[in-house]
């Protein structure tokens, strides 16, 4: 199967929720220095629910597209739901076969979002 | 081409495989090279006919294995023109060779306030051991920068050298930009101020003739697997008088002549630094790799590298979106061509190349500080060797075209 499907390339070129939030409740960053990927996710949280998401940073098409797709899903989710978000959901959204070498790329956004959710709960 | 790659390719079984009807093109030789049949067969043959421990038994197998092991050491001595085989220590790779110097020589000779000089081109293996040594000792680590033409800033190097400099440790060839450093001149300048010199020759020994007597470096480290040999094997060369003074860094069997309940006496060089059962099969197979290189000729490999690099650079320069990171002067450029494509992450480049069955590397190539200086988070890298030819680069070009097409990059 083609790794670079139209939908992945579309999210890569026109990422959803891209940019930093002005007054985020919480921000988290993760990087993959050996690959040269880094991602920041800002969340605005009200009553334990995410109302706004902004992501920034740079990375490959897989990490950027998966984070863009995830960012749409995050809106309306509770922090606990984010913490329990299964990896399989990411693979399903990407809809292509992810080789072992690209797993880190595919999950970078989710790892960052989970970190933000945990930080937000600690902060409370 | 100066080398008959059609014949050479036949010696490398791994290259004879197809995926999706396309032959494998291997352009990741900076990471590790493929192995000729002679090397692979030497490993099997050793285990089938000679397997035993070296320097121990008096049975025939052990005697034979010991002779083959020591013959390989002599072949290494010849390859790099060392004075004596006592100066050739087998390690598990370049990294262990450098760490041996950091612990054995560094611990005894580096003091608070001393300075160690490296360059911005270093692979992590020739940077992190010195960072750690400097931290342990309260010494200072200095880094020679690059000039915009990707050559080393020799003026800065001269400026950094002083009586405080105790060691200069630098790569002969950058694994990212392929820059060849003026190693002889750098060594001479360091010696004038009484500093010792360690040369990281991992990218050099398989790509051009190496002569330690001429370079005059005090130590040199390199790996077998980057020059047709097996993985898990490297060499530390050191001037005999320095190695004699140094204490071993690893202790155990083989490196001792006599052991009491409380004390032990070290073995002679080079075995003093070879504790435990070594990679015997690897060392013996490495001899076959050296024979192969000698047959082809390292001078010829150097010319071959130059020809391939020039061809690849000319092809790549046609694309506006493509940027290459290689010195313009072919005399100081080795067998690597790192590149980026505007709008495409290097990981994605490598993935698409892989779909075309062209193996290249992407990332920071274990040279994170250099990537930062070049202003790139990562690069893609093609690196050549004796079995690559212009058709291989043409296949890389096709993969490049496909990358531009998938990512809809205008050119």
Coordinates of C-alpha atoms in Angstrom, one line a residue:
Chain A
X1 CA 0.0 0.0 0.0
X2 CA 1.1 3.5 -0.7
X3 CA 2.4 5.2 2.4
X4 CA 1.7 8.7 1.1
X5 CA -2.0 8.6 0.5
X6 CA -3.9 11.7 -0.6
X7 CA -5.3 12.2 2.9
X8 CA -1.9 12.0 4.6
X9 CA -0.4 14.5 2.1
X10 CA -3.4 16.7 2.5
X11 CA -3.1 16.9 6.3
X12 CA 0.7 17.4 5.9
X13 CA 0.3 20.3 3.5
X14 CA -2.8 21.9 5.2
X15 CA -2.6 20.8 8.9
X16 CA -5.7 21.3 11.0
X17 CA -5.4 23.3 14.2
X18 CA -1.9 24.4 13.3
X19 CA -0.3 27.2 15.4
X20 CA 0.2 28.1 19.0
X21 CA -2.7 29.1 21.3
X22 CA -2.6 32.5 22.9
X23 CA -3.5 31.4 26.4
X24 CA -3.3 27.7 26.6
X25 CA -4.2 25.9 29.9
X26 CA -1.4 23.5 29.2
X27 CA 1.4 23.0 26.7
X28 CA 3.6 19.9 26.1
X29 CA 6.5 19.3 23.8
X30 CA 8.1 16.1 22.6
X31 CA 10.9 15.6 20.2
X32 CA 12.6 12.9 18.3
X33 CA 16.0 14.5 18.0
X34 CA 17.6 11.7 16.1
X35 CA 15.0 12.1 13.4
X36 CA 14.8 15.8 13.7
X37 CA 11.1 15.9 14.7
X38 CA 9.6 18.1 17.3
X39 CA 6.0 18.8 18.2
X40 CA 4.3 21.2 20.7
X41 CA 0.6 20.7 21.6
X42 CA -1.3 23.5 23.4
X43 CA -4.7 22.7 25.0
X44 CA -7.4 24.9 26.3
X45 CA -9.3 23.0 29.0
X46 CA -12.6 23.9 30.5
X47 CA -14.4 21.7 33.0
X48 CA -12.0 18.9 32.3
X49 CA -12.8 19.0 28.6
X50 CA -10.6 20.2 25.7
X51 CA -12.2 23.2 24.0
X52 CA -9.3 24.3 21.8
X53 CA -6.1 22.7 20.4
X54 CA -3.1 24.1 18.7
X55 CA -0.1 22.2 17.5
X56 CA 3.2 23.4 16.1
X57 CA 6.7 22.1 15.3
X58 CA 8.2 20.3 12.4
X59 CA 8.4 16.7 11.3
X60 CA 7.8 14.2 8.6
X61 CA 4.5 13.8 6.7
X62 CA 3.6 10.9 8.9
X63 CA 4.1 12.7 12.3
X64 CA 2.5 15.9 11.0
X65 CA -0.5 14.2 9.4
X66 CA -1.2 12.0 12.4
X67 CA -1.0 15.0 14.8
X68 CA -3.3 17.0 12.5
X69 CA -5.8 14.2 12.5
X70 CA -5.5 13.7 16.2
X71 CA -6.0 17.4 16.9
X72 CA -9.5 17.3 15.4
X73 CA -10.4 14.4 17.7
X74 CA -9.0 16.0 20.8
X75 CA -11.6 18.8 20.8
X76 CA -14.4 17.8 23.2
X77 CA -12.4 15.0 24.8
X78 CA -11.8 14.7 28.6
X79 CA -8.3 14.5 29.9
X80 CA -8.8 10.9 31.0
X81 CA -10.1 10.0 27.5
X82 CA -6.9 11.5 26.0
X83 CA -4.7 9.6 28.4
X84 CA -6.4 6.3 27.4
X85 CA -6.5 7.1 23.6
X86 CA -5.3 3.8 22.0
X87 CA -2.4 3.8 19.5
X88 CA -4.5 1.6 17.2
X89 CA -6.8 4.6 16.6
X90 CA -3.9 6.6 15.2
X91 CA -3.1 3.8 12.8
X92 CA -6.7 3.5 11.8
X93 CA -6.9 7.3 11.1
X94 CA -3.7 7.2 9.0
X95 CA -5.2 4.2 7.1
X96 CA -1.8 3.0 5.8
X97 CA 0.6 0.3 6.9
X98 CA 3.1 1.8 9.4
X99 CA 6.5 0.0 9.4
X100 CA 8.4 -0.4 12.7
X101 CA 10.8 2.3 11.7
X102 CA 7.9 4.8 11.4
X103 CA 6.0 4.0 14.6
X104 CA 7.7 6.7 16.5
X105 CA 6.7 9.3 13.8
X106 CA 3.1 8.1 13.8
X107 CA 2.7 8.3 17.6
X108 CA 4.7 11.5 18.3
X109 CA 1.6 13.6 18.4
X110 CA -0.3 11.2 20.6
X111 CA 2.6 10.9 23.1
X112 CA 2.7 14.7 23.3
X113 CA -1.1 15.0 23.8
X114 CA -1.0 12.4 26.6
X115 CA 1.9 14.3 28.2
X116 CA -0.2 17.5 28.1
X117 CA -3.2 15.7 29.6
X118 CA -1.1 14.3 32.5
X119 CA 0.6 17.7 33.1
X120 CA -2.8 19.4 33.1
X121 CA -4.1 17.0 35.8
X122 CA -0.9 17.4 37.9
X123 CA -1.2 21.2 37.6
X124 CA -4.7 21.1 39.0
Chain B
X1 CA 34.3 4.2 -14.4
X2 CA 37.7 3.3 -13.0
X3 CA 36.3 0.2 -11.3
X4 CA 34.5 -2.7 -13.0
X5 CA 31.4 -2.5 -10.9
X6 CA 29.5 -5.1 -12.9
X7 CA 32.1 -7.7 -11.8
X8 CA 32.4 -6.3 -8.3
X9 CA 28.6 -6.4 -7.7
X10 CA 28.7 -10.2 -8.4
X11 CA 30.9 -10.6 -5.3
X12 CA 28.2 -9.2 -3.0
X13 CA 25.3 -11.7 -2.7
X14 CA 23.1 -9.2 -0.9
X15 CA 23.0 -6.9 -3.9
X16 CA 21.4 -9.7 -6.0
X17 CA 17.9 -9.3 -4.8
X18 CA 14.8 -7.7 -6.2
X19 CA 11.8 -6.1 -4.6
X20 CA 8.8 -5.3 -6.8
X21 CA 10.9 -6.2 -9.8
X22 CA 13.5 -3.7 -8.9
X23 CA 17.1 -4.5 -8.0
X24 CA 18.3 -3.4 -4.6
X25 CA 20.5 -0.2 -4.8
X26 CA 22.4 0.2 -1.6
X27 CA 23.5 3.8 -0.9
X28 CA 23.9 3.7 2.9
X29 CA 27.6 2.8 3.0
X30 CA 28.5 5.5 5.5
X31 CA 26.4 3.5 8.0
X32 CA 27.9 0.1 7.0
X33 CA 29.1 -1.5 3.9
X34 CA 28.0 -4.8 2.4
X35 CA 30.2 -7.9 2.6
X36 CA 31.8 -9.8 -0.3
X37 CA 31.3 -13.5 -0.5
X38 CA 34.9 -14.1 0.6
X39 CA 34.2 -12.4 3.9
X40 CA 30.9 -14.2 4.5
X41 CA 32.4 -17.6 3.6
X42 CA 35.5 -17.0 5.9
X43 CA 33.1 -16.8 8.9
X44 CA 31.4 -20.0 8.0
X45 CA 34.6 -21.8 7.2
X46 CA 36.2 -20.7 10.5
X47 CA 33.3 -22.1 12.5
X48 CA 33.2 -25.3 10.4
X49 CA 36.9 -26.1 10.5
X50 CA 38.9 -24.0 13.0
X51 CA 36.7 -22.8 15.9
X52 CA 38.6 -22.7 19.1
X53 CA 39.9 -20.1 21.5
X54 CA 43.1 -18.1 20.7
X55 CA 46.3 -17.8 22.8
X56 CA 45.2 -20.6 25.1
X57 CA 45.2 -24.2 23.8
X58 CA 48.1 -26.2 22.6
X59 CA 45.8 -28.3 20.4
X60 CA 46.0 -27.8 16.6
X61 CA 42.7 -26.0 16.3
X62 CA 43.8 -23.3 18.8
X63 CA 47.2 -23.0 17.1
X64 CA 45.6 -22.6 13.7
X65 CA 43.0 -20.0 15.0
X66 CA 45.8 -18.1 16.8
X67 CA 47.9 -17.9 13.7
X68 CA 45.0 -16.7 11.5
X69 CA 44.0 -14.2 14.2
X70 CA 47.5 -12.8 14.4
X71 CA 48.0 -12.9 10.6
X72 CA 45.0 -10.6 10.4
X73 CA 46.6 -8.2 12.8
X74 CA 49.7 -8.1 10.5
X75 CA 47.5 -7.4 7.5
X76 CA 46.0 -4.4 9.4
X77 CA 49.5 -3.2 10.3
X78 CA 50.4 -3.4 6.6
X79 CA 47.3 -1.6 5.5
X80 CA 47.9 1.4 7.7
X81 CA 51.7 1.2 7.6
X82 CA 52.2 0.9 11.4
X83 CA 55.7 0.2 12.6
X84 CA 54.8 -2.9 14.5
X85 CA 51.8 -5.3 15.0
X86 CA 52.1 -4.5 18.7
X87 CA 50.5 -1.2 17.8
X88 CA 47.3 -2.8 16.5
X89 CA 44.6 -3.6 19.0
X90 CA 41.4 -5.2 18.1
X91 CA 38.3 -3.7 19.7
X92 CA 34.6 -4.1 19.1
X93 CA 34.5 -1.0 16.9
X94 CA 35.6 2.6 16.5
X95 CA 33.5 3.6 19.6
X96 CA 35.3 1.1 21.9
X97 CA 38.7 2.2 20.5
X98 CA 38.0 5.8 21.3
X99 CA 36.7 4.9 24.7
X100 CA 39.9 2.9 25.4
X101 CA 41.9 6.0 24.8
X102 CA 39.6 8.2 26.8
X103 CA 39.9 5.8 29.8
X104 CA 43.4 4.5 29.5
X105 CA 45.2 7.5 28.3
X106 CA 42.7 10.2 29.2
X107 CA 42.3 9.3 32.9
X108 CA 46.1 9.4 33.4
X109 CA 46.9 12.4 31.3
X110 CA 44.1 14.9 31.4
X111 CA 43.9 17.2 34.4
X112 CA 41.8 20.1 35.6
X113 CA 42.2 23.2 33.4
X114 CA 43.5 21.1 30.4
X115 CA 41.9 21.4 27.1
X116 CA 40.7 18.9 24.5
X117 CA 39.9 20.0 20.9
X118 CA 37.4 18.3 18.6
X119 CA 35.7 19.6 15.5
X120 CA 32.0 20.4 14.8
X121 CA 32.1 17.5 12.3
X122 CA 32.4 14.8 14.9
X123 CA 30.3 11.7 15.0
X124 CA 28.8 11.3 18.5
X125 CA 31.4 8.5 19.1
X126 CA 34.2 11.0 19.0
X127 CA 32.4 13.6 21.0
X128 CA 30.6 12.1 23.9
X129 CA 33.6 10.2 25.4
X130 CA 35.5 13.6 25.5
X131 CA 32.5 15.4 27.0
X132 CA 32.4 12.8 29.8
X133 CA 36.2 12.9 30.3
X134 CA 36.2 16.7 30.5
X135 CA 33.3 16.5 33.1
X136 CA 35.2 14.0 35.2
X137 CA 38.4 16.0 35.1
X138 CA 37.2 19.6 35.1
X139 CA 38.9 20.0 31.7
X140 CA 37.6 22.1 28.8
X141 CA 36.3 20.9 25.5
X142 CA 36.7 23.2 22.5
X143 CA 35.1 22.7 19.1
X144 CA 36.6 23.9 15.8
X145 CA 33.9 25.4 13.5
X146 CA 33.3 25.0 9.8
X147 CA 33.6 27.6 7.1
X148 CA 30.7 28.3 4.8
X149 CA 32.3 26.2 2.0
X150 CA 32.1 23.2 4.5
X151 CA 35.8 23.1 5.0
X152 CA 37.3 23.2 8.5
X153 CA 38.1 26.7 9.8
X154 CA 41.9 26.2 10.2
X155 CA 42.4 29.7 11.4
X156 CA 40.1 29.0 14.4
X157 CA 41.9 25.7 15.0
X158 CA 45.2 27.5 15.2
X159 CA 43.7 30.1 17.5
X160 CA 42.3 27.4 19.8
X161 CA 45.6 25.4 20.1
X162 CA 47.7 26.4 23.1
X163 CA 49.9 24.9 25.7
X164 CA 46.8 23.9 27.6
X165 CA 45.8 21.6 24.7
X166 CA 46.5 18.1 25.7
X167 CA 44.6 16.2 23.0
X168 CA 43.1 16.9 19.6
X169 CA 40.7 14.3 18.5
X170 CA 39.1 14.7 15.1
X171 CA 37.4 12.8 12.3
X172 CA 39.4 12.3 9.1
X173 CA 36.2 12.5 7.1
X174 CA 32.8 13.8 8.1
X175 CA 30.1 11.1 7.8
X176 CA 27.5 13.8 7.0
X177 CA 29.2 16.3 4.6
X178 CA 31.9 14.0 3.5
X179 CA 34.5 16.8 4.2
X180 CA 38.1 15.4 4.2
X181 CA 40.1 17.2 6.8
X182 CA 43.8 18.3 6.4
X183 CA 44.8 15.6 8.9
X184 CA 48.5 15.8 8.4
X185 CA 48.6 19.6 8.9
X186 CA 46.3 19.4 11.9
X187 CA 48.5 16.7 13.5
X188 CA 51.6 18.7 12.9
X189 CA 50.1 21.8 14.5
X190 CA 49.0 19.9 17.5
X191 CA 52.4 18.3 18.0
X192 CA 54.1 21.6 17.9
X193 CA 52.3 22.5 21.1
X194 CA 52.9 19.1 22.7
X195 CA 49.3 17.8 22.3
X196 CA 48.5 14.2 21.3
X197 CA 46.3 13.4 18.3
X198 CA 43.6 10.9 17.9
X199 CA 42.2 10.3 14.4
X200 CA 38.7 8.9 13.9
X201 CA 39.3 7.2 10.6
X202 CA 36.0 5.3 10.5
X203 CA 35.1 6.9 7.1
X204 CA 38.6 6.9 5.7
X205 CA 40.3 3.5 6.0
X206 CA 38.0 1.9 3.5
X207 CA 37.9 4.8 1.1
X208 CA 41.6 5.9 0.5
X209 CA 45.1 4.8 1.4
X210 CA 45.9 5.5 5.1
X211 CA 49.5 5.8 6.3
X212 CA 49.9 6.4 10.0
X213 CA 53.7 6.8 9.7
X214 CA 53.0 9.7 7.3
X215 CA 50.1 11.3 9.2
X216 CA 52.0 10.9 12.5
X217 CA 48.9 10.7 14.6
X218 CA 49.3 9.2 18.0
X219 CA 46.1 7.1 18.0
X220 CA 43.7 6.1 15.3
X221 CA 40.4 4.3 15.5
X222 CA 38.3 2.6 12.8
X223 CA 35.7 -0.1 12.2
X224 CA 35.9 -3.2 10.1
X225 CA 32.2 -3.1 9.1
X226 CA 32.7 0.2 7.1
X227 CA 35.3 -1.4 4.9
X228 CA 33.7 -4.7 3.9
X229 CA 34.4 -6.5 7.2
X230 CA 32.1 -7.9 9.9
X231 CA 30.3 -5.8 12.5
X232 CA 31.4 -5.9 16.1
X233 CA 35.0 -5.3 15.2
X234 CA 37.3 -2.3 15.1
X235 CA 40.9 -1.3 15.5
X236 CA 42.8 1.0 17.8
X237 CA 46.2 2.0 16.5
X238 CA 48.5 3.6 19.0
X239 CA 52.2 4.5 18.9
X240 CA 54.0 1.8 20.8
X241 CA 55.7 4.0 23.4
X242 CA 52.3 5.5 24.3
X243 CA 50.5 2.2 24.5
X244 CA 53.4 0.8 26.7
X245 CA 52.8 3.6 29.3
X246 CA 49.0 3.2 29.3
X247 CA 47.1 1.0 31.8
X248 CA 44.5 -1.4 30.5
X249 CA 40.9 -0.2 30.5
X250 CA 39.3 -3.6 30.7
X251 CA 40.5 -6.4 32.9
X252 CA 40.2 -10.2 32.8
X253 CA 41.6 -13.1 30.9
X254 CA 44.1 -12.8 28.1
X255 CA 45.4 -9.4 29.2
X256 CA 47.4 -10.9 32.0
X257 CA 50.6 -13.0 32.2
X258 CA 50.4 -13.9 35.9
X259 CA 47.6 -13.5 38.5
X260 CA 47.8 -13.9 42.2
X261 CA 45.0 -13.7 44.8
X262 CA 45.5 -9.9 45.2
X263 CA 47.6 -8.8 42.2
X264 CA 48.1 -9.4 38.5
X265 CA 50.8 -8.6 35.9
X266 CA 49.7 -7.3 32.5
X267 CA 50.4 -9.1 29.3
X268 CA 52.5 -7.5 26.6
X269 CA 51.2 -5.3 23.8
X270 CA 48.8 -5.6 22.1
X271 CA 47.1 -8.3 24.2
X272 CA 47.2 -6.0 27.3
X273 CA 44.2 -4.2 25.7
X274 CA 42.4 -7.3 24.5
X275 CA 40.7 -8.7 27.6
X276 CA 38.4 -11.7 27.2
X277 CA 37.8 -13.9 24.2
X278 CA 37.9 -11.6 21.1
X279 CA 35.8 -11.7 18.0
X280 CA 38.0 -14.4 16.4
X281 CA 35.8 -15.2 13.5
X282 CA 35.3 -11.5 12.8
X283 CA 39.1 -10.8 12.9
X284 CA 39.8 -13.7 10.5
X285 CA 37.1 -12.7 8.1
X286 CA 38.4 -9.1 8.2
X287 CA 41.6 -10.3 6.7
X288 CA 39.6 -11.4 3.7
X289 CA 38.1 -7.9 3.5
X290 CA 41.5 -6.3 3.5
X291 CA 42.7 -8.7 0.8
X292 CA 39.7 -7.7 -1.3
X293 CA 40.4 -4.0 -0.8
X294 CA 44.0 -4.5 -1.6
X295 CA 43.1 -6.3 -4.8
X296 CA 40.8 -3.4 -5.9
X297 CA 43.2 -0.8 -4.7
X298 CA 42.4 2.0 -2.3
X299 CA 43.7 4.6 -4.7
X300 CA 41.2 3.3 -7.2
X301 CA 38.4 3.4 -4.7
X302 CA 39.2 7.1 -4.0
X303 CA 39.0 7.9 -7.7
X304 CA 35.8 5.9 -8.0
X305 CA 34.2 7.8 -5.1
X306 CA 35.2 11.1 -6.7
X307 CA 33.7 10.2 -10.0
X308 CA 30.4 9.1 -8.4
X309 CA 30.1 12.1 -6.2
X310 CA 30.7 14.5 -9.2
X311 CA 28.1 12.6 -11.2
X312 CA 25.5 12.7 -8.3
X313 CA 26.1 16.4 -7.6
X314 CA 25.7 17.3 -11.2
X315 CA 22.4 15.4 -11.4
X316 CA 21.1 16.8 -8.1
X317 CA 22.0 20.4 -9.0
X318 CA 19.3 20.5 -11.6
X319 CA 16.6 20.7 -9.0
X320 CA 15.9 24.0 -7.4
X321 CA 14.1 22.4 -4.5
X322 CA 17.1 20.2 -3.7
X323 CA 20.0 21.4 -1.5
X324 CA 23.2 19.5 -1.1
X325 CA 25.7 19.7 1.7
X326 CA 29.0 18.8 0.3
X327 CA 32.3 20.8 -0.2
X328 CA 32.6 22.3 -3.6
X329 CA 36.3 21.3 -3.9
X330 CA 36.3 17.7 -5.0
X331 CA 39.7 17.2 -3.4
X332 CA 38.2 17.6 0.1
X333 CA 35.0 15.7 -0.6
X334 CA 34.6 12.0 0.1
X335 CA 31.8 9.5 -0.7
X336 CA 28.8 11.0 1.0
X337 CA 26.2 13.3 -0.4
X338 CA 23.7 14.7 2.1
X339 CA 20.7 16.6 0.8
X340 CA 17.4 18.1 1.6
X341 CA 14.3 18.8 -0.5
X342 CA 12.3 22.0 0.4
X343 CA 8.9 20.9 1.7
X344 CA 9.8 17.3 2.3
X345 CA 11.1 15.9 5.5
X346 CA 14.2 13.6 5.1
X347 CA 12.3 10.7 6.6
X348 CA 9.8 10.9 3.9
X349 CA 12.5 11.1 1.3
X350 CA 14.1 7.9 2.6
X351 CA 10.7 6.2 2.8
X352 CA 9.9 6.9 -0.9
X353 CA 13.4 5.9 -1.9
X354 CA 12.8 2.7 0.0
X355 CA 9.7 2.1 -2.0
X356 CA 11.9 2.3 -5.1
X357 CA 14.3 -0.2 -3.5
X358 CA 17.0 2.5 -3.0
X359 CA 18.4 2.3 0.5
X360 CA 19.6 5.7 1.8
X361 CA 19.9 7.2 5.3
X362 CA 17.9 10.0 6.9
X363 CA 18.2 11.8 10.2
X364 CA 21.1 13.5 11.9
X365 CA 23.6 10.7 11.2
X366 CA 24.8 10.7 14.8
X367 CA 26.2 14.2 14.3
X368 CA 23.5 16.3 16.0
X369 CA 25.7 19.4 16.7
X370 CA 26.7 19.5 13.0
X371 CA 23.1 19.3 11.9
X372 CA 22.3 22.3 14.1
X373 CA 25.1 24.3 12.6
X374 CA 24.0 23.5 9.1
X375 CA 20.6 24.8 10.1
X376 CA 18.8 21.5 9.3
X377 CA 16.8 19.3 11.6
X378 CA 17.8 16.3 9.5
X379 CA 19.1 15.5 6.1
X380 CA 18.9 12.6 3.7
X381 CA 22.2 11.0 2.7
X382 CA 23.5 8.9 -0.1
X383 CA 26.9 7.3 0.5
X384 CA 28.8 5.3 -2.1
X385 CA 31.2 2.5 -2.2
X386 CA 33.1 0.4 -4.7
X387 CA 30.1 -1.6 -6.0
X388 CA 28.0 1.5 -6.8
X389 CA 27.9 2.9 -10.3
X390 CA 26.3 5.7 -12.3
X391 CA 23.2 3.5 -12.9
X392 CA 22.7 3.3 -9.1
X393 CA 22.7 7.1 -9.0
X394 CA 20.3 7.2 -11.9
X395 CA 18.0 4.9 -9.9
X396 CA 18.3 7.4 -7.0
X397 CA 17.4 10.2 -9.4
X398 CA 14.2 8.3 -10.4
X399 CA 13.3 8.0 -6.7
X400 CA 14.0 11.7 -6.3
X401 CA 11.7 12.5 -9.2
X402 CA 9.0 10.3 -7.6
X403 CA 9.4 12.2 -4.3
X404 CA 8.9 15.5 -6.0
X405 CA 5.9 14.1 -7.8
X406 CA 4.2 12.7 -4.6
X407 CA 4.8 15.8 -2.7
X408 CA 3.8 18.0 -5.7
X409 CA 7.0 20.0 -5.4
X410 CA 7.4 22.5 -8.3
X411 CA 10.7 22.5 -10.0

